[in-house]
Short mmCIF file of C-alpha atoms in Angstrom, two decimals:
data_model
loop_
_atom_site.label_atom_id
_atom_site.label_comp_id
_atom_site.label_asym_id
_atom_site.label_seq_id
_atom_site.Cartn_x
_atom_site.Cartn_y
_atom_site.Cartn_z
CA UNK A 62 58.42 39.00 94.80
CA UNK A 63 59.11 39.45 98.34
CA UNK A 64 61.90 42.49 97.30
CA UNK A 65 58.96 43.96 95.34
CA UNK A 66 57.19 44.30 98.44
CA UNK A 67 59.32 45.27 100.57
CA UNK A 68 60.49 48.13 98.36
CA UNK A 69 56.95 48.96 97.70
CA UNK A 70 56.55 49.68 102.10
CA UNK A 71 59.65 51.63 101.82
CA UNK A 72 58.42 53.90 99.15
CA UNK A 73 54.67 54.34 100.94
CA UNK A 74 56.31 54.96 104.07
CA UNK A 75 58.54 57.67 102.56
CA UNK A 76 55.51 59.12 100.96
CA UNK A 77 53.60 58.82 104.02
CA UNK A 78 55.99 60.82 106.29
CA UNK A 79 57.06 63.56 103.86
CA UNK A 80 52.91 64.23 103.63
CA UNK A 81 53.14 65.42 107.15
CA UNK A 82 55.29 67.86 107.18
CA UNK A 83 53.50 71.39 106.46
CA UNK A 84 55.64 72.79 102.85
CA UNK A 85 57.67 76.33 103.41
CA UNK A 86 55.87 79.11 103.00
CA UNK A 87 57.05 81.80 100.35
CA UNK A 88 58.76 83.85 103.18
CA UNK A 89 60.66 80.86 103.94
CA UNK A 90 62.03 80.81 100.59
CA UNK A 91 63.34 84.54 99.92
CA UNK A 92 64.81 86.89 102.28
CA UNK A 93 63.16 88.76 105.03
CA UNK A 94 61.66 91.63 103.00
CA UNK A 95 62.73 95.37 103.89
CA UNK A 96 60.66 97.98 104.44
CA UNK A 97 60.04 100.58 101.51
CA UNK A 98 62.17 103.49 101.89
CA UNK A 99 65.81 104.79 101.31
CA UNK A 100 68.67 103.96 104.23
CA UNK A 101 71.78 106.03 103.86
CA UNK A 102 75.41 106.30 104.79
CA UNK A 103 75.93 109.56 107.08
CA UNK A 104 77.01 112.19 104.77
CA UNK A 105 80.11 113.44 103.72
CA UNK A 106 81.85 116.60 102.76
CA UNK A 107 84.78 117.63 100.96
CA UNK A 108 86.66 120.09 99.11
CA UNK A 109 89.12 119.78 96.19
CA UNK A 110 92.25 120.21 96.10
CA UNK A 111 92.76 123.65 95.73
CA UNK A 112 89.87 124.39 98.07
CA UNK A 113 87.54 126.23 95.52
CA UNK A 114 84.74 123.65 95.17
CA UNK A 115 82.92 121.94 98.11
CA UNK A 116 80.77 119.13 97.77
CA UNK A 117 78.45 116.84 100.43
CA UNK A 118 77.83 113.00 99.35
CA UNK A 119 75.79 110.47 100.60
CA UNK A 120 75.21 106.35 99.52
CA UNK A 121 71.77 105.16 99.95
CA UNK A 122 70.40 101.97 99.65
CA UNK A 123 66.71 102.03 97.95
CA UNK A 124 64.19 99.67 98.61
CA UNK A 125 61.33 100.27 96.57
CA UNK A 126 59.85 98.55 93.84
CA UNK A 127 63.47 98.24 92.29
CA UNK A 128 66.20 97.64 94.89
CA UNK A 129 69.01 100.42 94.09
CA UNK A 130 72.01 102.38 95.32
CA UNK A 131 71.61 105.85 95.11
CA UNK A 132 74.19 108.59 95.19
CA UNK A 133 73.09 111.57 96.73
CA UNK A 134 75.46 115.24 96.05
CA UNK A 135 74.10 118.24 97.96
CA UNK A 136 75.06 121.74 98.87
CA UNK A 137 77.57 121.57 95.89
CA UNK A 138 79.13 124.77 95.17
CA UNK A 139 82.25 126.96 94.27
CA UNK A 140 84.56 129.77 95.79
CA UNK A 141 85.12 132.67 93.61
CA UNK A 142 85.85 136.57 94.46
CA UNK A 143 85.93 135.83 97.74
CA UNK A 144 82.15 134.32 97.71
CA UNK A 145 80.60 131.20 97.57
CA UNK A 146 78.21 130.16 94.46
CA UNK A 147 75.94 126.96 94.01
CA UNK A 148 76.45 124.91 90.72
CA UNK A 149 73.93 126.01 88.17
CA UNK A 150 73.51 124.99 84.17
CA UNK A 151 75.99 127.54 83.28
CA UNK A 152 78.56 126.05 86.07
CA UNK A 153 77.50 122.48 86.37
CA UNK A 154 79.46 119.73 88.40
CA UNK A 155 80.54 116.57 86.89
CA UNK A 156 80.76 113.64 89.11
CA UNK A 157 80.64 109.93 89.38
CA UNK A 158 80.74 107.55 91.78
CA UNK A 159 81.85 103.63 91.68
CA UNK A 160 82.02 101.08 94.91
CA UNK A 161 80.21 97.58 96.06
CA UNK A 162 77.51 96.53 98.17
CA UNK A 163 78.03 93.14 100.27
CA UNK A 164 75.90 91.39 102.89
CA UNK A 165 76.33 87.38 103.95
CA UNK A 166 79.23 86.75 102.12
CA UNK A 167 77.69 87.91 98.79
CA UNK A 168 78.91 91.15 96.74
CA UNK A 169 78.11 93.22 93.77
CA UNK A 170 79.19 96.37 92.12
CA UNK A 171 77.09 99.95 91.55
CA UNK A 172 78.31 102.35 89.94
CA UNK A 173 76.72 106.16 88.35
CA UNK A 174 76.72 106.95 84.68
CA UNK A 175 80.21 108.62 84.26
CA UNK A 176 79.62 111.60 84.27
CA UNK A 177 76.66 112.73 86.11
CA UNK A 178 76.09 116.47 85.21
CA UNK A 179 74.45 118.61 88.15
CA UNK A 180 73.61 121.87 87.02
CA UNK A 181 72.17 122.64 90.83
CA UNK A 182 72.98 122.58 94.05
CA UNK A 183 71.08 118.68 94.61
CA UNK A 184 71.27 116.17 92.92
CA UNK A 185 71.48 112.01 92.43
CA UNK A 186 72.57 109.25 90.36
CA UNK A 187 71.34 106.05 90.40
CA UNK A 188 74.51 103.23 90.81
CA UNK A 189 72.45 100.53 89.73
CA UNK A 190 70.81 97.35 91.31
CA UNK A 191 72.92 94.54 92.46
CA UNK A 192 71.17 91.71 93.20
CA UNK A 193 72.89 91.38 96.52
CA UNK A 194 70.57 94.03 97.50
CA UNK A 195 67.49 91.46 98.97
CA UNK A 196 66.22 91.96 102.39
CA UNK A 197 66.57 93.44 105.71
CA UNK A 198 70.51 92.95 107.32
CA UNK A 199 73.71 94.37 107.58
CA UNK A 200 75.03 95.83 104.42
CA UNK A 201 78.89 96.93 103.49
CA UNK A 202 79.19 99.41 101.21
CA UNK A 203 82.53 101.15 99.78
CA UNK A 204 81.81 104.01 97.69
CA UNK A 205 84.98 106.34 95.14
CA UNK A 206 83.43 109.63 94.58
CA UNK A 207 85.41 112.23 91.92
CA UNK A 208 84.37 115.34 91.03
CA UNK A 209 85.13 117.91 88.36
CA UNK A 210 83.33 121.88 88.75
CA UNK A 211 81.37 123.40 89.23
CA UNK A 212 82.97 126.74 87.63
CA UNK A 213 86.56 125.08 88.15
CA UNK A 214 87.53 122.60 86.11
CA UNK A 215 91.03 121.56 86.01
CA UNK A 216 92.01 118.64 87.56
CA UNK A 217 94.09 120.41 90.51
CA UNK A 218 90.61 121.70 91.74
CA UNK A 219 88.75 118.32 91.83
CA UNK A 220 87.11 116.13 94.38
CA UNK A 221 88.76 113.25 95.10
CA UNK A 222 87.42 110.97 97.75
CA UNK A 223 89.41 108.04 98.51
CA UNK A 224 87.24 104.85 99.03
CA UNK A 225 84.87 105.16 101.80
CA UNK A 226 83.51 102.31 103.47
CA UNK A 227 79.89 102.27 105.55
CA UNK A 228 77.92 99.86 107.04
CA UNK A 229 74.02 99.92 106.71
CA UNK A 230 71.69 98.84 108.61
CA UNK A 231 68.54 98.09 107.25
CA UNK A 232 65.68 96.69 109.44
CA UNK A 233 62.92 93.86 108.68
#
């Protein structure tokens, strides 16, 4: 009986003290929360090969009601006669791009349907939602961007990036 008891204090006691701590709150439980909005890699340009197409590209990060990277292509265009022409639908560009996105030792891929067709001078991709992407912090991101067009399309005239790496800040 007396082992009863005594195991019977322990437990009360137990209960007792874990009653007095306050429980976490939500926040507590998830990641600081970022603010709504898009927070982007400065952006790049470059030029194929042959120097006939031109291209600027940017990797955002998208918090919204999805968390997403976006791929942003702008001011994409091609030499010809001497003059310089935006893509259009008759001249498209097609272009993908493929990287990761890690923050706190955690990583996941994105990556753009392959191909994105831009038959304009803008345009952007969604690379998808990794679930690393989950709060305020200090993201890495590396980011392959190719290229085919507009108006040239052989391979000697494409955009070839190389992996790019960028580090994004995004505040709480």
């Amino acid at each position: 009986m007396v082992f009863y008891g005594i195991g019977l204090a322990i437990a009360v006691l137990a209960l007792s003290t874990s009653l007095l701590h306050a429980p976490a709150t939500a926040a507590e439980h998830r990641a600081a929360a970022a603010p709504a909005g898009d927070y982007c890699s400065p952006a790049e340009e470059f030029y194929g090969c042959g120097q006939y197409t031109y291209t600027r590209v940017q990797v955002c990060l998208n918090f919204a009601s999805s968390n997403q990277v976006i791929v942003r292509n702008s001011e994409t265009r091609y030499q010809w006669g001497g003059a310089w022409y935006y893509a259009d639908n008759s001249y498209p560009a097609r272009w993908n791009a493929t990287g990761s996105v890690s923050k706190s030792g955690q990583s996941g891929n994105h990556a753009t349907p392959n191909p994105v067709t831009q038959g304009s001078a803008n345009g952007s991709a969604s690379g998808g939602s990794p679930a690393v992407l989950n709060g305020c912090g200090s993201y890495s991101v590396a980011m392959t961007f190719h290229q085919s067009g507009p108006y040239w399309t052989d391979s000697s005239n494409d955009i070839n990036s190389g992996q790019r790496r960028y580090t994004i800040s995004v505040p709480c």
